[in-house]
CSV table of C-alpha atoms in Angstrom, one decimal:
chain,number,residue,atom,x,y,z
J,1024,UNK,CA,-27.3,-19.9,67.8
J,1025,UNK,CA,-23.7,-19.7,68.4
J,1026,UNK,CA,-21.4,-17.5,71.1
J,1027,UNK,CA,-22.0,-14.3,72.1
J,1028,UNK,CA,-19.1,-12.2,73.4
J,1029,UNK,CA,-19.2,-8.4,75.0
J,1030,UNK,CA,-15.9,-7.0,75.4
J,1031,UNK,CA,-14.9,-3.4,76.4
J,1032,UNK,CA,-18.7,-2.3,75.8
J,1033,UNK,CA,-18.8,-4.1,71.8
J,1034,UNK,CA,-20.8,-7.2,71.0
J,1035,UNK,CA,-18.9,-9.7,68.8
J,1036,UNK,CA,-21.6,-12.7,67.7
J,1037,UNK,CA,-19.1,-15.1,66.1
J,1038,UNK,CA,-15.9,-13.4,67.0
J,1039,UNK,CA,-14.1,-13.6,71.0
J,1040,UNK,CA,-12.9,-9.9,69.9
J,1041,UNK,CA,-15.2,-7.5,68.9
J,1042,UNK,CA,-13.7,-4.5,67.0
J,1043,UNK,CA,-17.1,-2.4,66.9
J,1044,UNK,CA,-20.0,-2.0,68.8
J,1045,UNK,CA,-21.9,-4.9,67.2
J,1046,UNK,CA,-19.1,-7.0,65.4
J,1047,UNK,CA,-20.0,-10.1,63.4
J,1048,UNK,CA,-18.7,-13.0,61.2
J,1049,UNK,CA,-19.7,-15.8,59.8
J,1050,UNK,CA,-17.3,-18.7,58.5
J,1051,UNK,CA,-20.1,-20.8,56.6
J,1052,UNK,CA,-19.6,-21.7,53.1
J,1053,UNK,CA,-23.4,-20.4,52.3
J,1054,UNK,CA,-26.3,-18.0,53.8
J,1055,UNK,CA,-26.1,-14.8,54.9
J,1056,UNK,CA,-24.2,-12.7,57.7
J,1057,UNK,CA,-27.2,-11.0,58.7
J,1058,UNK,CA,-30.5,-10.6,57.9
J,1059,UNK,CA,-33.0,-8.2,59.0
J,1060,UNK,CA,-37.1,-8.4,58.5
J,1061,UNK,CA,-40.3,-6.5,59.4
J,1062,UNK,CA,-42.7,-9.3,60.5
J,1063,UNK,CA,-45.8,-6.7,61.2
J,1064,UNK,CA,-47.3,-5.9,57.8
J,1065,UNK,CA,-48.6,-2.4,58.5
J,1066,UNK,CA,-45.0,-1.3,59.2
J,1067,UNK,CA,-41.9,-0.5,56.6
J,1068,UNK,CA,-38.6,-2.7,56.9
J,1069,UNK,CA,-35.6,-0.2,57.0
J,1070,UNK,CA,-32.3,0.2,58.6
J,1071,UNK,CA,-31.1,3.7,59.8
J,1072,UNK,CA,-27.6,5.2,59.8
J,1073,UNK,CA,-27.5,8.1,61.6
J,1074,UNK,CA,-24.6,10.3,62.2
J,1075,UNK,CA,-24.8,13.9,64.7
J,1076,UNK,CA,-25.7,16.9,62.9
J,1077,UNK,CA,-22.8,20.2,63.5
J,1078,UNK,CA,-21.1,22.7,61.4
J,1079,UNK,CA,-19.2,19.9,59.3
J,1080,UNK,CA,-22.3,18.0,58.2
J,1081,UNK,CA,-21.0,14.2,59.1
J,1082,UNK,CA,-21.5,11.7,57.0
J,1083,UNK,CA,-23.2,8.4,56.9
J,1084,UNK,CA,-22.5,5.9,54.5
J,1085,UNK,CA,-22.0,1.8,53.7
J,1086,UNK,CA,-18.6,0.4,53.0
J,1087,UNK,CA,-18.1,-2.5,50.6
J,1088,UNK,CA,-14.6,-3.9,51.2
J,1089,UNK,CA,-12.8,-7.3,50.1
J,1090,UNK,CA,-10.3,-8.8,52.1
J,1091,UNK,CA,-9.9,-5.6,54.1
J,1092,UNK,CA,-9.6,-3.3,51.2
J,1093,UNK,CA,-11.9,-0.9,50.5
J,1094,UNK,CA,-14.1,-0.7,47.3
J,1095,UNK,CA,-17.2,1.2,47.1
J,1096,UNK,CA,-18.6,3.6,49.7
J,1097,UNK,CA,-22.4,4.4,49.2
J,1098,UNK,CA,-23.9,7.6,51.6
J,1099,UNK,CA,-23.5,11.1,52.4
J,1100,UNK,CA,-20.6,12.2,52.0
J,1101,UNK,CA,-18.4,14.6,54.9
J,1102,UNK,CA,-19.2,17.7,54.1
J,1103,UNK,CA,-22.3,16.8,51.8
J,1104,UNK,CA,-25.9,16.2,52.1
J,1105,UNK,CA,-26.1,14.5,48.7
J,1106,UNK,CA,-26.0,10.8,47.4
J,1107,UNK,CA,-22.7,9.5,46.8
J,1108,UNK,CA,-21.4,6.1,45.1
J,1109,UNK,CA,-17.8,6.6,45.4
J,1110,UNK,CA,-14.4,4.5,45.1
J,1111,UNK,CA,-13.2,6.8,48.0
J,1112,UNK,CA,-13.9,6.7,51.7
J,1113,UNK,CA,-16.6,9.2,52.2
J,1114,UNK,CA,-16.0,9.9,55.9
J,1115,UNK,CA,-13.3,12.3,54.3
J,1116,UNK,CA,-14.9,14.0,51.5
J,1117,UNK,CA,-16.6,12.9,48.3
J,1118,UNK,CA,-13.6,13.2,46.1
J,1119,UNK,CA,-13.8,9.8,44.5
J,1120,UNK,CA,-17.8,9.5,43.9
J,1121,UNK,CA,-19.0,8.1,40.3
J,1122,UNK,CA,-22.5,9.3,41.5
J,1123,UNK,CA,-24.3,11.8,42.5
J,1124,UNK,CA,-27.7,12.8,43.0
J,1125,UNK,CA,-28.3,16.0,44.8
J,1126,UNK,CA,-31.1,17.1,47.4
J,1127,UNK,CA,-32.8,19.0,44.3
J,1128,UNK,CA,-33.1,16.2,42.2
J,1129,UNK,CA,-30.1,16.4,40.1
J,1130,UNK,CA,-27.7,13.6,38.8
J,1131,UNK,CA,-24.0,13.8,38.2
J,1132,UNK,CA,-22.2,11.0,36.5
J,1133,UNK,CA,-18.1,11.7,37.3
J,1134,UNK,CA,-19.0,14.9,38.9
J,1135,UNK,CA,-20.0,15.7,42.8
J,1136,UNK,CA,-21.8,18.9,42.1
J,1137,UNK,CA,-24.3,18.3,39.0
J,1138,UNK,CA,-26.1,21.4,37.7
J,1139,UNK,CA,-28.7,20.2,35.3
J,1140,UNK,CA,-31.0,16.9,35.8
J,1141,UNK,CA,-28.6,14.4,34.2
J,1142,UNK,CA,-24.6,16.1,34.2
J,1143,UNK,CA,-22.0,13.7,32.9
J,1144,UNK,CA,-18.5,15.1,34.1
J,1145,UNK,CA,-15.9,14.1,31.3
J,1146,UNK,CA,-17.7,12.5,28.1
J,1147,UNK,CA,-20.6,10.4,26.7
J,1148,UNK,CA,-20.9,7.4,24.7
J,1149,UNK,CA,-23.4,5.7,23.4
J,1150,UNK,CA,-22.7,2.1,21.4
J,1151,UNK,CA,-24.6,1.2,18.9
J,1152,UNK,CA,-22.1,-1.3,18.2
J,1153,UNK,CA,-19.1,-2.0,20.9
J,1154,UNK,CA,-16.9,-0.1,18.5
J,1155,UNK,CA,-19.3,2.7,16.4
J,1156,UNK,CA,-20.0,5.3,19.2
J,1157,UNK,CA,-23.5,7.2,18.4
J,1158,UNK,CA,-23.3,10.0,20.2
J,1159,UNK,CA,-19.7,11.9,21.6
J,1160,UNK,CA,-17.3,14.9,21.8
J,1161,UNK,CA,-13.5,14.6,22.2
J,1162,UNK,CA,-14.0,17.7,25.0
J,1163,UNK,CA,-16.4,20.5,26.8
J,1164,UNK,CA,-15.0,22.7,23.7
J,1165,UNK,CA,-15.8,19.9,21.0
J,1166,UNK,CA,-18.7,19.9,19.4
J,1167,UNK,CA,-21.4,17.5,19.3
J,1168,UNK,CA,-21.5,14.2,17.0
J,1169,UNK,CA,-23.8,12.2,16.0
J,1170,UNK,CA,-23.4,8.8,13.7
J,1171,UNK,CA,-20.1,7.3,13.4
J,1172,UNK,CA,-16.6,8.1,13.5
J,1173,UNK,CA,-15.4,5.2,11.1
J,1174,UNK,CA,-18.2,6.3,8.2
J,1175,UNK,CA,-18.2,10.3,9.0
J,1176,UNK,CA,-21.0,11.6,10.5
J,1177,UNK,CA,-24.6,11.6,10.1
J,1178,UNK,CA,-25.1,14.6,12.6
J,1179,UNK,CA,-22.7,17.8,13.5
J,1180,UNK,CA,-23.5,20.0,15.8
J,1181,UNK,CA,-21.4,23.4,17.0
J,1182,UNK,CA,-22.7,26.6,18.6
J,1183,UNK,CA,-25.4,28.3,17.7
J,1184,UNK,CA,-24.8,29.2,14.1
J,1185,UNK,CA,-23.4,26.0,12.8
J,1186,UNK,CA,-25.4,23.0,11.6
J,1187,UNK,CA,-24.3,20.1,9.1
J,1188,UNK,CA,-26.0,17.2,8.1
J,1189,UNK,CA,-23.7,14.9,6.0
J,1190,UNK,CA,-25.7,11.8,4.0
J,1191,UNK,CA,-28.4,14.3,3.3
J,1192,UNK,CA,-26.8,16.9,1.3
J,1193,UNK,CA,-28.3,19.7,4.3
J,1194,UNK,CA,-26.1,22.1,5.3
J,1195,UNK,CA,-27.0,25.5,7.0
């Protein structure tokens, strides 16, 4: 229930002046905006976003904003066929995405262009404890730890030919 306006060609439900083609608010204090369902049960429930397919590959995405500013876009990226959660606008690029999964499968954490089944761009940490990190390297050149900073470690790996294993008096 409520008004309906078209103007220029857009719909505004709630709103005298559409912005978009199908432009709605709500200024209710609970429920939601809008709500989609699939009544027939031998058919899915799903929304499509579709964007034209041309040289650029054009993307289609979500955007998550709060009081007009943007903070999450979640799509395909301009330029990209993969999965992107980004802190960027995707409509220009994929420059800010925090995650990636690719057509073949493989997931990037702080990296748009993954090369293995789980790539983390920068570093990894594990907590066994909010401070004692279980598993990290300072850098790509680093090498591997495992155990604890604060007590030495329990695992230390480098290259090929390297292999220490402090607690347990192994070393090779």
């Amino acid at each position: 229930s409520g008004p309906h306006y078209i103007q220029s060609g857009n719909l505004g439900i709630g709103t005298t002046g559409p912005s978009a083609r199908l432009d709605v608010e709500a200024n209710s204090s609970s429920g939601a905006i809008a709500e989609f369902r699939q009544t027939h049960a031998s058919n899915d429930g799903n929304i499509i976003i579709d964007s034209p397919m041309d040289d650029n590959i054009r993307p289609s995405y979500l955007k998550f904003t709060r009081a007009g500013v943007q903070h999450w876009d979640i799509g395909s990226g301009y330029g990209s066929d993969n999965f992107q959660i980004a802190t960027t606008h995707l409509g220009t690029g994929v420059t800010g995405s925090k995650l990636t999964v690719t057509t073949a499968g493989n997931v990037g954490i702080g990296t748009t262009g993954p090369g293995a089944k789980l790539q983390i761009g920068t570093n990894l940490r594990l907590d066994e404890f909010a401070t004692d990190p279980t598993i990290w390297s300072a850098s790509a050149t680093d090498p591997l730890y495992i155990g604890s900073a604060a007590i030495g470690h329990d695992l230390y790996l480098r290259g090929a030919t390297q292999f220490f294993v402090t607690g347990a008096s192994v070393e090779a």
